[in-house]
Tab-separated table of C-alpha atoms in Angstrom:
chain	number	residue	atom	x	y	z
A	1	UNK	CA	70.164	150.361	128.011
A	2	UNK	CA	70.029	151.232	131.633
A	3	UNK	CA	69.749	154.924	130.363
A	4	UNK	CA	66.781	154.430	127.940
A	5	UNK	CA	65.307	153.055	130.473
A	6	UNK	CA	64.995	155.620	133.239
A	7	UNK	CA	64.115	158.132	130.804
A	8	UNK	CA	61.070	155.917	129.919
A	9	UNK	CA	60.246	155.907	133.535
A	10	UNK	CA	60.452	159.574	133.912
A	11	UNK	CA	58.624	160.105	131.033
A	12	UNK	CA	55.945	157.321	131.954
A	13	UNK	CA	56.079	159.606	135.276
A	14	UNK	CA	55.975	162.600	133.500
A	15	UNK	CA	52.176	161.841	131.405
A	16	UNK	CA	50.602	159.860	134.155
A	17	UNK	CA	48.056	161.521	136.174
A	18	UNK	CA	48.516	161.926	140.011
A	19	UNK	CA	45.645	159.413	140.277
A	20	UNK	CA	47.593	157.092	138.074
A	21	UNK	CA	50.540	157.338	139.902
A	22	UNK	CA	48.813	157.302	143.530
A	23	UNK	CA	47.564	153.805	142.555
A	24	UNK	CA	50.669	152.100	141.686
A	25	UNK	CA	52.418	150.293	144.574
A	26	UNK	CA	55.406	152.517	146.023
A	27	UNK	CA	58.186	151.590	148.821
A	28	UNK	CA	58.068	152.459	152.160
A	29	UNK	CA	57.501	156.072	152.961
A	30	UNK	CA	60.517	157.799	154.567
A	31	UNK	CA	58.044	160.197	156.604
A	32	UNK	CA	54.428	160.360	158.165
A	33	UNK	CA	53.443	162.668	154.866
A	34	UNK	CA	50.778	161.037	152.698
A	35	UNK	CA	47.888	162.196	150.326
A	36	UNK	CA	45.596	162.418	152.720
A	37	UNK	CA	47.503	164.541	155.198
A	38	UNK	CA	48.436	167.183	152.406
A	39	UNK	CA	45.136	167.465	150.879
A	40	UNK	CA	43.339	167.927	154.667
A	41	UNK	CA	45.963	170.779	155.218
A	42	UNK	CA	45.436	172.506	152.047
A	43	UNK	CA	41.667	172.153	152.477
A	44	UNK	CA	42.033	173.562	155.731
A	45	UNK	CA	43.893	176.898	154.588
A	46	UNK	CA	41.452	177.330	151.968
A	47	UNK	CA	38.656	177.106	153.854
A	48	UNK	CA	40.110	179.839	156.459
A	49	UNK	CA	41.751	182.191	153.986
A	50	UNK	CA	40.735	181.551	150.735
A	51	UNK	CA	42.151	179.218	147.945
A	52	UNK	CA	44.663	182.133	146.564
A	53	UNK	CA	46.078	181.540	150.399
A	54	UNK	CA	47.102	177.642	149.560
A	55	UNK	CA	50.601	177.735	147.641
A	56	UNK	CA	53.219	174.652	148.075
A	57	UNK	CA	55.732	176.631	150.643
A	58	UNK	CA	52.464	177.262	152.838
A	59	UNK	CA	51.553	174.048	152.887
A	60	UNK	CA	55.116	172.974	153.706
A	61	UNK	CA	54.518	174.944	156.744
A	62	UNK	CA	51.594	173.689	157.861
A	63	UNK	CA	52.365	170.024	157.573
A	64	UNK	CA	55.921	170.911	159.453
A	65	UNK	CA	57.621	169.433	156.111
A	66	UNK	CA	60.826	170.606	154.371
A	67	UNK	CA	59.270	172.869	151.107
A	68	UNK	CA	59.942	169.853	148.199
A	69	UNK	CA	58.579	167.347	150.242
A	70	UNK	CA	54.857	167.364	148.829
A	71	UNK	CA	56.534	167.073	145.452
A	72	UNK	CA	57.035	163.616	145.880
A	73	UNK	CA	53.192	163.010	145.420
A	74	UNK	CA	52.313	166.188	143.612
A	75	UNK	CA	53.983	168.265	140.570
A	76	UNK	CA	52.509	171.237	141.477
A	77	UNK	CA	49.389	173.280	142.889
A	78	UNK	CA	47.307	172.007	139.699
A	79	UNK	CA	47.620	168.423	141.181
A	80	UNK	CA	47.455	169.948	144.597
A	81	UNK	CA	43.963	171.404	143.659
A	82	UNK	CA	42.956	168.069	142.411
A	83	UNK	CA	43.726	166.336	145.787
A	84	UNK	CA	41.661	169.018	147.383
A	85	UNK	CA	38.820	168.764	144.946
A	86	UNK	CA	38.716	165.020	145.565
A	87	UNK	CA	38.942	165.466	149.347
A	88	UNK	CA	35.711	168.004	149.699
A	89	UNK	CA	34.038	165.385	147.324
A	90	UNK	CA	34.843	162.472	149.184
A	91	UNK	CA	32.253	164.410	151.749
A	92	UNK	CA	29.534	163.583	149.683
A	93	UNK	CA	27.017	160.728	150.902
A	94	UNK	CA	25.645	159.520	147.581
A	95	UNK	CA	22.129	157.753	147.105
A	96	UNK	CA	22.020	154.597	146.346
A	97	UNK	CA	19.513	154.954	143.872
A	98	UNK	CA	17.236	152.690	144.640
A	99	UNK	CA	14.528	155.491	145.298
A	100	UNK	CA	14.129	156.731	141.841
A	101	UNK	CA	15.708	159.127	139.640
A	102	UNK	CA	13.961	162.155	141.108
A	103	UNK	CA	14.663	161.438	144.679
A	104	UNK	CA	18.586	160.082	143.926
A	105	UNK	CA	18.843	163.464	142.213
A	106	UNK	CA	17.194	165.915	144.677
A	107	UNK	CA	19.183	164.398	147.391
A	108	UNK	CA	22.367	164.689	145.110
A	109	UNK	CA	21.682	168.608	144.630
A	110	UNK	CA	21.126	169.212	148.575
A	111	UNK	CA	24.433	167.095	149.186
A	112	UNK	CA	26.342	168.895	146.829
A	113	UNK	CA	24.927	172.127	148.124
A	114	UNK	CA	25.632	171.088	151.524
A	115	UNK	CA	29.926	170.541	149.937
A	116	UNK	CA	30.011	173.656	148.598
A	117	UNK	CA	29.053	175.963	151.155
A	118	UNK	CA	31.415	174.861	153.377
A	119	UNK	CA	33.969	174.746	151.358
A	120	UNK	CA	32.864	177.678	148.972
A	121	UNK	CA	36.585	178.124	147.434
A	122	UNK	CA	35.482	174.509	145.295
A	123	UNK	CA	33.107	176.777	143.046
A	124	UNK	CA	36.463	178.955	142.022
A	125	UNK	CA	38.295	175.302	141.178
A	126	UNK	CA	37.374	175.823	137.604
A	127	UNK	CA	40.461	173.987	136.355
A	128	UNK	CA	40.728	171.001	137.994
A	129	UNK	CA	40.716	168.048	136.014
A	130	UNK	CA	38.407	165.069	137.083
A	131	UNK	CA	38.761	163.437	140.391
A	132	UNK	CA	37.685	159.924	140.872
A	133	UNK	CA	35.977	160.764	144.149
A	134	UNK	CA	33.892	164.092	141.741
A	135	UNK	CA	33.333	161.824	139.121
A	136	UNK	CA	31.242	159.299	140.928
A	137	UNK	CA	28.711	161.867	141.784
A	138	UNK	CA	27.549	162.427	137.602
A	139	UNK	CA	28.051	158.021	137.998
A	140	UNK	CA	25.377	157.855	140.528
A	141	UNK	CA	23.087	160.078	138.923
A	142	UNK	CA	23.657	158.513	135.621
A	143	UNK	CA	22.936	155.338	136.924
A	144	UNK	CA	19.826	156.628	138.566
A	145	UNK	CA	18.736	157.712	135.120
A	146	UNK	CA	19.619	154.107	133.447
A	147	UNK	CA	16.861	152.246	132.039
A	148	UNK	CA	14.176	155.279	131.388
A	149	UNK	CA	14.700	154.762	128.030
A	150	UNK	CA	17.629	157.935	127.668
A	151	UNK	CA	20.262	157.863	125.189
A	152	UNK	CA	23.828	158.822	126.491
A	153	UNK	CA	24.096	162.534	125.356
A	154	UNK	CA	19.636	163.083	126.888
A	155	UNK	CA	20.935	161.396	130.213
A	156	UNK	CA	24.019	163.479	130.648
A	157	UNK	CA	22.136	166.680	129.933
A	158	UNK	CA	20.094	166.372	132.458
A	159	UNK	CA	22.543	165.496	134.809
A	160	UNK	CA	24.132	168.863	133.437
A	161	UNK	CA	21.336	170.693	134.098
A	162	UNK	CA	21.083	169.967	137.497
A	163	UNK	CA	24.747	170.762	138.470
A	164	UNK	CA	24.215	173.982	136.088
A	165	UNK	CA	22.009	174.961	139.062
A	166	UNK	CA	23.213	173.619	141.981
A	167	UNK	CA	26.259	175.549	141.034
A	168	UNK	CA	24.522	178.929	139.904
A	169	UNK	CA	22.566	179.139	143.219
A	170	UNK	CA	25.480	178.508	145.473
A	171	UNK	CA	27.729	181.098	143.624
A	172	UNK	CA	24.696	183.610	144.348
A	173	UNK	CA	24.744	182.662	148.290
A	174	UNK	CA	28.515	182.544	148.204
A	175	UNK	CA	28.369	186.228	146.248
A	176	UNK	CA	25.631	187.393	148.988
A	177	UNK	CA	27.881	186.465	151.665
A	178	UNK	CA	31.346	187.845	150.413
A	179	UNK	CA	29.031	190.660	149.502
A	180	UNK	CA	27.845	191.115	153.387
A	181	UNK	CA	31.336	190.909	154.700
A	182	UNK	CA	32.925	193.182	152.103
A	183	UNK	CA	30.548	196.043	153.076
A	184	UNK	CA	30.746	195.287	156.992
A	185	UNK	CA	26.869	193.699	157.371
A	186	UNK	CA	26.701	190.538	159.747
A	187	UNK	CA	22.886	189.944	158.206
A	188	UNK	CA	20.604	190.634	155.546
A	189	UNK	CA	18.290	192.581	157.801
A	190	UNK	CA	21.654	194.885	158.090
A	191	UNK	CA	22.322	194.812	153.958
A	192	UNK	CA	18.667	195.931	153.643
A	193	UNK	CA	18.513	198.558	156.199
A	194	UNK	CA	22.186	199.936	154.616
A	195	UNK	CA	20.807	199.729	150.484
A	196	UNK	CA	17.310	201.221	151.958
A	197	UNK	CA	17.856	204.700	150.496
A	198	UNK	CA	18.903	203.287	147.520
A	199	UNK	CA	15.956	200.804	147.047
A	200	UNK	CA	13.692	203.209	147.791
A	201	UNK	CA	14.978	205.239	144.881
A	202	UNK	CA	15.097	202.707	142.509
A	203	UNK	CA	11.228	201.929	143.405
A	204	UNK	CA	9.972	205.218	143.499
A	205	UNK	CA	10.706	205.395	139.621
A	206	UNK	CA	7.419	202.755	138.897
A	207	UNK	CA	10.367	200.588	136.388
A	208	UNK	CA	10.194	198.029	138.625
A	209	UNK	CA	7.247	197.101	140.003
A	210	UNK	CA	7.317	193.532	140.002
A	211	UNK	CA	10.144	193.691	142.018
A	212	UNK	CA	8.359	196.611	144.106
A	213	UNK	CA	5.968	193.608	145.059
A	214	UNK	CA	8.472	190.869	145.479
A	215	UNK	CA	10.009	193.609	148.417
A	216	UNK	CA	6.538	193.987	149.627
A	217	UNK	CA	4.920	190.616	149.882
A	218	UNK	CA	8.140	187.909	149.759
A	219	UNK	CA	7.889	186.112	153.588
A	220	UNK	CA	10.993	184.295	152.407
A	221	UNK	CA	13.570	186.314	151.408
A	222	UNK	CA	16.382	185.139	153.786
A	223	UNK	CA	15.232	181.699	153.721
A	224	UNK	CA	18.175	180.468	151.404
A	225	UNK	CA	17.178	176.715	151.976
A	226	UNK	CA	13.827	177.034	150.846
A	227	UNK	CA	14.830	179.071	147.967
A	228	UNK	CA	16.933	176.742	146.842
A	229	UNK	CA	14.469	173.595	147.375
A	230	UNK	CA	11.945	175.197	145.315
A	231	UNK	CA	14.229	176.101	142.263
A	232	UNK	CA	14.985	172.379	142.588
A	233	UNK	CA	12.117	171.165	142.564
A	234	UNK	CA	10.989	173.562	139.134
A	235	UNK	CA	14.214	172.529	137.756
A	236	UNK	CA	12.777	168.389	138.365
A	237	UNK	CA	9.269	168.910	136.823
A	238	UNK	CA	10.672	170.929	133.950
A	239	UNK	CA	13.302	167.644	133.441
A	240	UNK	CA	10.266	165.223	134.097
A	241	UNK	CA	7.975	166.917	131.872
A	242	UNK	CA	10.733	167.514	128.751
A	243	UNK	CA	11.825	163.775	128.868
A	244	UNK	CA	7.983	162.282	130.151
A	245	UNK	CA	9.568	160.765	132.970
């Protein structure tokens, strides 16, 4: 009997999530090492060398930890990821949604922005499951959207829509900037002057002129912020105007 039942323990260990398990009461730790300490250190490599940097045996190393010690809270960089996911998240500083579902979302989009930037390995995390800290940012928005008279699949659309482009503009800045440092340029002003002979080809062969006149006229073409505030704010009145909010 004793048997049969530490198998169902190991299996009831085994399909439980890491946020499952994290919540159940456990004895005494045996060392300083908790969640939070191994997903700031992982965050921390990833943010200096890149999220391909972060494996369990570097970790071990950074914490000062025998190798298998982080396996007592994780089964593996998967769950690892997830602690780290939930760690940039728990960054965020979400509305409380009493100003209105424009202004909770706007502010969401800048916040999440904000995240991602510095911590620009996130947009790569394209398997992590859910985090409970990640999921309350489509619960605040939801809830901002509660009441206007949206059924469930209308309301999370929208909310998909704007993470479709907070995420698609900050992979274009993060792009731009691995872009920059790839080729050597510390600025813009130093990509344009290096792709200037190039440009100026492309232009001189009148298929582009549009784009000619976006080069000749734009006042704000390193202004990332304001960029992304006004492709925000179209984004808004084309979700305000669709749902006659």
């Amino acid at each position: 009997m004793a048997a049969q039942e530490r198998q169902a323990a190991n299996e009831d260990k085994d399909n439980a999530s890491v946020w499952e398990r994290l919540e159940r009461p456990t004895p005494a730790p045996r060392t300083t090492l908790t969640p939070l300490r191994i997903a700031k250190a992982a965050v921390g490599v990833a943010d200096a060398e890149g999220l391909d940097a972060v494996t369990m045996r570097r970790l071990a190393t950074e914490l000062g930890v025998a190798p298998m010690a982080a396996y007592r809270y994780v089964t593996g960089k998967d769950e690892l990821l997830e602690l780290m996911v939930d760690f940039v998240y728990a960054e965020l500083e979400l509305p409380d949604g009493k100003e209105g579902w424009r202004a909770t979302m706007r502010s969401v989009a800048l916040r999440i922005r904000e995240v991602l930037l510095r911590h620009s390995w996130v947009t790569r995390a394209t398997w992590c499951a859910p985090t409970p800290n990640q999921l309350a940012v489509p619960e605040a928005v939801l809830a901002a959207l509660d009441g206007l008279g949206l059924d469930a699949d209308n309301a999370m659309a929208v909310y998909n829509t704007l993470t479709a482009y907070v995420h698609g503009a900050v992979d274009s800045e993060v792009a731009l900037t691995q872009m920059l440092r790839v080729r050597g340029w510390s600025t813009r002003e130093e990509a344009r002057a290096g792709l200037a002979s190039q440009m100026a080809w492309l232009m001189t062969t009148g298929r582009f002129p549009m784009y000619a006149r976006y080069i000749g006229e734009a006042r704000r073409k390193d202004d990332q912020q304001w960029q992304f505030e006004a492709g925000l704010d179209s984004v808004l009145d084309g979700i305000a105007a669709r749902l006659s909010l």
